[in-house]
Amino acid sequence: MAITEAGGGVVSRSNFWLGVAAYLVPTFPIAYVWHLVLFAPAYDALDIYRPDPIIPFGFASMVIQGVIFSWAYPRLLPGRGSAIFKPGLSYGFALAALSWSFTTLAVAAKNMMSSVPTYMLLETGFTVLQFAIVGPLIALAHRR
């Protein structure tokens, strides 16, 4: 069932929701393990985050991002056909740059923390990993 025209093509509801899932399914566990397990001591030492994160707020943020990123993909890359890897990495790189600008750069500029370089390194690594995975998955979800 078509929901909209994007670049001369039809975007189906199933492709849209698969794109949302392609963002949420890897992002939530990657973010949870990265921030609250693997690098939890490093983030604790930065002294910028609350000791009891509100997980539903983080998940709600990811749902909003997933909806927007899935909606945008076929509109920003309309001529991709069935290609997955190259457009997915390109899209992932663009999303990573956007995300990095407000989740890493802006946070480092505004928040008190014990080490800006450590924060920048941790968050840059997370952002690269996240979008190297979700970019191609969103492309896969929207393949024709």
PDB file of C-alpha atoms in Angstrom:
ATOM      1  CA  MET A   1       0.000   0.000   0.000  1.00  0.00           C
ATOM      2  CA  ALA A   2       1.518   3.326  -1.085  1.00  0.00           C
ATOM      3  CA  ILE A   3       1.738   6.195   1.369  1.00  0.00           C
ATOM      4  CA  THR A   4       3.454   8.874  -0.676  1.00  0.00           C
ATOM      5  CA  GLU A   5       5.414   9.692  -3.773  1.00  0.00           C
ATOM      6  CA  ALA A   6       9.148  10.229  -3.319  1.00  0.00           C
ATOM      7  CA  GLY A   7      11.311  11.149  -6.273  1.00  0.00           C
ATOM      8  CA  GLY A   8       8.829   9.642  -8.701  1.00  0.00           C
ATOM      9  CA  GLY A   9       8.532   6.388  -6.778  1.00  0.00           C
ATOM     10  CA  VAL A  10       6.060   4.985  -4.349  1.00  0.00           C
ATOM     11  CA  VAL A  11       7.020   4.464  -0.723  1.00  0.00           C
ATOM     12  CA  SER A  12       5.110   1.684   0.971  1.00  0.00           C
ATOM     13  CA  ARG A  13       4.000   1.646   4.571  1.00  0.00           C
ATOM     14  CA  SER A  14       5.941  -1.549   5.110  1.00  0.00           C
ATOM     15  CA  ASN A  15       9.178   0.018   3.801  1.00  0.00           C
ATOM     16  CA  PHE A  16       8.643   3.037   6.020  1.00  0.00           C
ATOM     17  CA  TRP A  17       8.073   0.949   9.174  1.00  0.00           C
ATOM     18  CA  LEU A  18      10.932  -1.390   8.260  1.00  0.00           C
ATOM     19  CA  GLY A  19      13.107   1.740   8.044  1.00  0.00           C
ATOM     20  CA  VAL A  20      11.977   2.802  11.513  1.00  0.00           C
ATOM     21  CA  ALA A  21      12.792  -0.691  12.818  1.00  0.00           C
ATOM     22  CA  ALA A  22      16.138  -0.597  10.979  1.00  0.00           C
ATOM     23  CA  TYR A  23      16.988   2.407  13.114  1.00  0.00           C
ATOM     24  CA  LEU A  24      15.510   1.309  16.450  1.00  0.00           C
ATOM     25  CA  VAL A  25      16.505  -2.356  16.578  1.00  0.00           C
ATOM     26  CA  PRO A  26      20.269  -1.759  16.443  1.00  0.00           C
ATOM     27  CA  THR A  27      20.347   1.731  17.994  1.00  0.00           C
ATOM     28  CA  PHE A  28      18.740   0.940  21.336  1.00  0.00           C
ATOM     29  CA  PRO A  29      20.992  -2.000  22.260  1.00  0.00           C
ATOM     30  CA  ILE A  30      24.119  -0.308  20.886  1.00  0.00           C
ATOM     31  CA  ALA A  31      23.370   2.853  22.883  1.00  0.00           C
ATOM     32  CA  TYR A  32      22.481   0.935  26.027  1.00  0.00           C
ATOM     33  CA  VAL A  33      25.572  -1.276  25.964  1.00  0.00           C
ATOM     34  CA  TRP A  34      27.912   1.549  24.908  1.00  0.00           C
ATOM     35  CA  HIS A  35      26.772   4.118  27.464  1.00  0.00           C
ATOM     36  CA  LEU A  36      25.542   2.007  30.375  1.00  0.00           C
ATOM     37  CA  VAL A  37      27.762  -1.091  30.240  1.00  0.00           C
ATOM     38  CA  LEU A  38      31.012  -0.974  28.225  1.00  0.00           C
ATOM     39  CA  PHE A  39      31.946   2.646  28.838  1.00  0.00           C
ATOM     40  CA  ALA A  40      29.832   3.326  31.936  1.00  0.00           C
ATOM     41  CA  PRO A  41      32.903   3.976  34.123  1.00  0.00           C
ATOM     42  CA  ALA A  42      34.277   6.479  31.600  1.00  0.00           C
ATOM     43  CA  TYR A  43      30.942   8.299  31.376  1.00  0.00           C
ATOM     44  CA  ASP A  44      30.644   8.271  35.187  1.00  0.00           C
ATOM     45  CA  ALA A  45      34.110   9.827  35.427  1.00  0.00           C
ATOM     46  CA  LEU A  46      33.019  12.607  33.036  1.00  0.00           C
ATOM     47  CA  ASP A  47      30.440  13.625  35.647  1.00  0.00           C
ATOM     48  CA  ILE A  48      27.916  15.013  33.156  1.00  0.00           C
ATOM     49  CA  TYR A  49      25.095  12.467  33.212  1.00  0.00           C
ATOM     50  CA  ARG A  50      22.501  11.715  35.832  1.00  0.00           C
ATOM     51  CA  PRO A  51      23.163   8.550  37.839  1.00  0.00           C
ATOM     52  CA  ASP A  52      19.712   7.173  36.982  1.00  0.00           C
ATOM     53  CA  PRO A  53      19.043   7.741  33.257  1.00  0.00           C
ATOM     54  CA  ILE A  54      15.403   7.877  32.208  1.00  0.00           C
ATOM     55  CA  ILE A  55      15.410   5.045  29.670  1.00  0.00           C
ATOM     56  CA  PRO A  56      11.890   5.751  28.281  1.00  0.00           C
ATOM     57  CA  PHE A  57      12.968   9.324  27.367  1.00  0.00           C
ATOM     58  CA  GLY A  58      15.976   7.967  25.495  1.00  0.00           C
ATOM     59  CA  PHE A  59      13.813   5.403  23.701  1.00  0.00           C
ATOM     60  CA  ALA A  60      11.191   8.051  22.820  1.00  0.00           C
ATOM     61  CA  SER A  61      13.979  10.171  21.340  1.00  0.00           C
ATOM     62  CA  MET A  62      15.071   7.187  19.229  1.00  0.00           C
ATOM     63  CA  VAL A  63      11.502   6.593  18.004  1.00  0.00           C
ATOM     64  CA  ILE A  64      11.245  10.205  16.831  1.00  0.00           C
ATOM     65  CA  GLN A  65      14.633   9.945  15.115  1.00  0.00           C
ATOM     66  CA  GLY A  66      13.724   6.633  13.480  1.00  0.00           C
ATOM     67  CA  VAL A  67      10.467   8.033  12.079  1.00  0.00           C
ATOM     68  CA  ILE A  68      12.196  11.114  10.664  1.00  0.00           C
ATOM     69  CA  PHE A  69      15.204   9.215   9.282  1.00  0.00           C
ATOM     70  CA  SER A  70      13.019   6.562   7.627  1.00  0.00           C
ATOM     71  CA  TRP A  71      10.691   9.201   6.165  1.00  0.00           C
ATOM     72  CA  ALA A  72      13.637  11.223   4.817  1.00  0.00           C
ATOM     73  CA  TYR A  73      15.622   8.399   3.197  1.00  0.00           C
ATOM     74  CA  PRO A  74      13.535   7.892   0.009  1.00  0.00           C
ATOM     75  CA  ARG A  75      13.166  11.647  -0.395  1.00  0.00           C
ATOM     76  CA  LEU A  76      16.877  12.404  -0.084  1.00  0.00           C
ATOM     77  CA  LEU A  77      18.034   9.411  -2.146  1.00  0.00           C
ATOM     78  CA  PRO A  78      15.235   8.906  -4.693  1.00  0.00           C
ATOM     79  CA  GLY A  79      17.298   7.397  -7.540  1.00  0.00           C
ATOM     80  CA  ARG A  80      18.950   4.619  -5.571  1.00  0.00           C
ATOM     81  CA  GLY A  81      17.005   1.696  -7.088  1.00  0.00           C
ATOM     82  CA  SER A  82      17.916  -1.514  -5.294  1.00  0.00           C
ATOM     83  CA  ALA A  83      21.380  -0.350  -4.197  1.00  0.00           C
ATOM     84  CA  ILE A  84      21.981  -0.740  -0.478  1.00  0.00           C
ATOM     85  CA  PHE A  85      25.598  -0.438   0.598  1.00  0.00           C
ATOM     86  CA  LYS A  86      26.769   2.793  -1.085  1.00  0.00           C
ATOM     87  CA  PRO A  87      23.605   4.865  -0.537  1.00  0.00           C
ATOM     88  CA  GLY A  88      23.250   3.393   2.953  1.00  0.00           C
ATOM     89  CA  LEU A  89      26.764   4.407   3.955  1.00  0.00           C
ATOM     90  CA  SER A  90      26.296   7.834   2.353  1.00  0.00           C
ATOM     91  CA  TYR A  91      23.051   8.310   4.253  1.00  0.00           C
ATOM     92  CA  GLY A  92      24.631   6.983   7.432  1.00  0.00           C
ATOM     93  CA  PHE A  93      27.525   9.426   7.056  1.00  0.00           C
ATOM     94  CA  ALA A  94      25.116  12.354   6.599  1.00  0.00           C
ATOM     95  CA  LEU A  95      23.056  11.294   9.617  1.00  0.00           C
ATOM     96  CA  ALA A  96      26.223  10.794  11.664  1.00  0.00           C
ATOM     97  CA  ALA A  97      27.416  14.312  10.858  1.00  0.00           C
ATOM     98  CA  LEU A  98      24.033  15.778  11.807  1.00  0.00           C
ATOM     99  CA  SER A  99      23.753  13.706  14.968  1.00  0.00           C
ATOM    100  CA  TRP A 100      27.360  14.388  15.980  1.00  0.00           C
ATOM    101  CA  SER A 101      26.733  18.134  15.675  1.00  0.00           C
ATOM    102  CA  PHE A 102      24.024  18.120  18.346  1.00  0.00           C
ATOM    103  CA  THR A 103      24.833  15.067  20.475  1.00  0.00           C
ATOM    104  CA  THR A 104      28.573  15.555  20.708  1.00  0.00           C
ATOM    105  CA  LEU A 105      29.754  18.973  19.628  1.00  0.00           C
ATOM    106  CA  ALA A 106      26.922  21.003  21.161  1.00  0.00           C
ATOM    107  CA  VAL A 107      26.904  18.976  24.387  1.00  0.00           C
ATOM    108  CA  ALA A 108      30.669  19.405  24.774  1.00  0.00           C
ATOM    109  CA  ALA A 109      30.244  23.139  24.199  1.00  0.00           C
ATOM    110  CA  LYS A 110      27.476  23.581  26.794  1.00  0.00           C
ATOM    111  CA  ASN A 111      27.967  21.063  29.574  1.00  0.00           C
ATOM    112  CA  MET A 112      30.461  20.912  32.374  1.00  0.00           C
ATOM    113  CA  MET A 113      32.502  17.729  32.250  1.00  0.00           C
ATOM    114  CA  SER A 114      35.801  16.482  33.567  1.00  0.00           C
ATOM    115  CA  SER A 115      37.318  15.886  30.106  1.00  0.00           C
ATOM    116  CA  VAL A 116      36.040  17.312  26.858  1.00  0.00           C
ATOM    117  CA  PRO A 117      38.527  15.248  24.768  1.00  0.00           C
ATOM    118  CA  THR A 118      37.391  12.007  26.423  1.00  0.00           C
ATOM    119  CA  TYR A 119      33.737  12.875  25.853  1.00  0.00           C
ATOM    120  CA  MET A 120      34.411  13.781  22.217  1.00  0.00           C
ATOM    121  CA  LEU A 121      36.263  10.513  21.643  1.00  0.00           C
ATOM    122  CA  LEU A 122      33.572   8.364  23.271  1.00  0.00           C
ATOM    123  CA  GLU A 123      30.658  10.026  21.515  1.00  0.00           C
ATOM    124  CA  THR A 124      32.384  10.175  18.146  1.00  0.00           C
ATOM    125  CA  GLY A 125      33.093   6.453  18.357  1.00  0.00           C
ATOM    126  CA  PHE A 126      29.497   5.728  19.291  1.00  0.00           C
ATOM    127  CA  THR A 127      28.117   7.898  16.492  1.00  0.00           C
ATOM    128  CA  VAL A 128      30.345   6.311  13.829  1.00  0.00           C
ATOM    129  CA  LEU A 129      29.437   2.785  14.960  1.00  0.00           C
ATOM    130  CA  GLN A 130      25.723   3.541  15.173  1.00  0.00           C
ATOM    131  CA  PHE A 131      25.369   5.106  11.754  1.00  0.00           C
ATOM    132  CA  ALA A 132      27.721   2.704   9.973  1.00  0.00           C
ATOM    133  CA  ILE A 133      25.175   0.064  10.966  1.00  0.00           C
ATOM    134  CA  VAL A 134      21.846   1.888  10.657  1.00  0.00           C
ATOM    135  CA  GLY A 135      22.566   3.711   7.375  1.00  0.00           C
ATOM    136  CA  PRO A 136      22.813   0.505   5.307  1.00  0.00           C
ATOM    137  CA  LEU A 137      19.938  -1.064   7.258  1.00  0.00           C
ATOM    138  CA  ILE A 138      17.650   1.863   6.426  1.00  0.00           C
ATOM    139  CA  ALA A 139      18.728   1.543   2.781  1.00  0.00           C
ATOM    140  CA  LEU A 140      17.925  -2.180   2.920  1.00  0.00           C
ATOM    141  CA  ALA A 141      14.489  -1.439   4.356  1.00  0.00           C
ATOM    142  CA  HIS A 142      13.760   1.001   1.527  1.00  0.00           C
ATOM    143  CA  ARG A 143      15.170  -1.088  -1.345  1.00  0.00           C
ATOM    144  CA  ARG A 144      12.980  -1.472  -4.397  1.00  0.00           C
TER     145      ARG A 144
END
